[in-house]
Amino acid sequence: MDKTRIYKLLFSSVYPLYIQKVEKKGRTKEELDIVIFWLTGYNEITLQQQIDLKNDFETFFAQAPQLNPNANKITGVICGYRVEEIEDNVVQQIRYLDKLVDELAKGKKMEKILRA
């Protein structure tokens, strides 16, 4: 896995793709944001700042107010990798987010996605 490429992906360029993906499946941007807030501790204002600053994923996660303590309950395969076995922290956090977006798009209940 090429870490440097994934590290340098801009969150602001991937976020609209996440929105597209979930809306295509009948979910909303608001639900997507709730999932992102849950994982990262960002809120509407701080998330928008990340987008405006065009931060890459490495910076996005480095500046996240607080990674959810239940993030390690996110398991399964995303992009051919088992998320719980990814050793690189940043890559694992990106895949956590990918997995949550996937679950949202697949119609999972919010309580399940947010590991309640």
XYZ file of C-alpha atoms in Angstrom, residues 48-115:
68
model
C -15.604 23.220 7.396
C -12.239 24.726 8.413
C -10.502 21.477 7.413
C -12.251 21.618 4.039
C -11.433 25.321 3.536
C -7.771 24.770 4.459
C -7.613 21.907 1.923
C -5.821 19.730 4.458
C -4.646 16.277 3.473
C -5.827 13.207 5.364
C -2.665 13.054 7.465
C -3.293 16.610 8.738
C -7.050 16.018 8.965
C -6.534 13.157 11.426
C -3.552 14.768 13.202
C -5.714 17.816 13.966
C -8.857 15.847 14.843
C -10.061 16.978 18.284
C -10.447 13.392 19.521
C -10.552 10.071 17.749
C -13.533 8.187 19.156
C -12.413 5.649 21.799
C -14.788 3.130 20.160
C -13.094 3.475 16.755
C -11.310 0.172 17.415
C -14.736 -1.501 17.279
C -14.801 -0.754 13.545
C -13.860 -4.039 11.930
C -14.135 -5.712 8.581
C -12.656 -5.420 5.126
C -12.383 -2.214 3.142
C -10.466 -1.884 -0.133
C -9.146 -5.409 0.383
C -7.647 -4.688 3.805
C -8.913 -5.822 7.190
C -9.175 -2.490 9.040
C -8.361 -3.890 12.462
C -5.058 -5.293 11.136
C -3.725 -2.111 9.482
C -0.597 -1.136 11.398
C -0.150 2.424 10.117
C -2.269 4.725 12.301
C -3.159 7.281 9.637
C -4.015 4.669 7.030
C -6.121 2.820 9.616
C -8.003 6.012 10.504
C -8.677 6.729 6.824
C -9.973 3.187 6.377
C -12.131 3.534 9.509
C -13.760 6.530 7.846
C -14.127 4.648 4.542
C -15.753 1.754 6.397
C -18.222 4.034 8.188
C -19.145 5.760 4.918
C -19.657 2.329 3.348
C -21.908 1.203 6.187
C -23.930 4.411 5.878
C -24.306 3.909 2.128
C -25.339 0.286 2.667
C -28.241 1.445 4.823
C -27.015 0.303 8.228
C -28.786 1.845 11.213
C -26.994 4.839 12.766
C -26.754 3.137 16.193
C -24.817 0.284 14.592
C -22.571 2.583 12.563
C -21.801 4.660 15.656
C -21.082 1.499 17.627
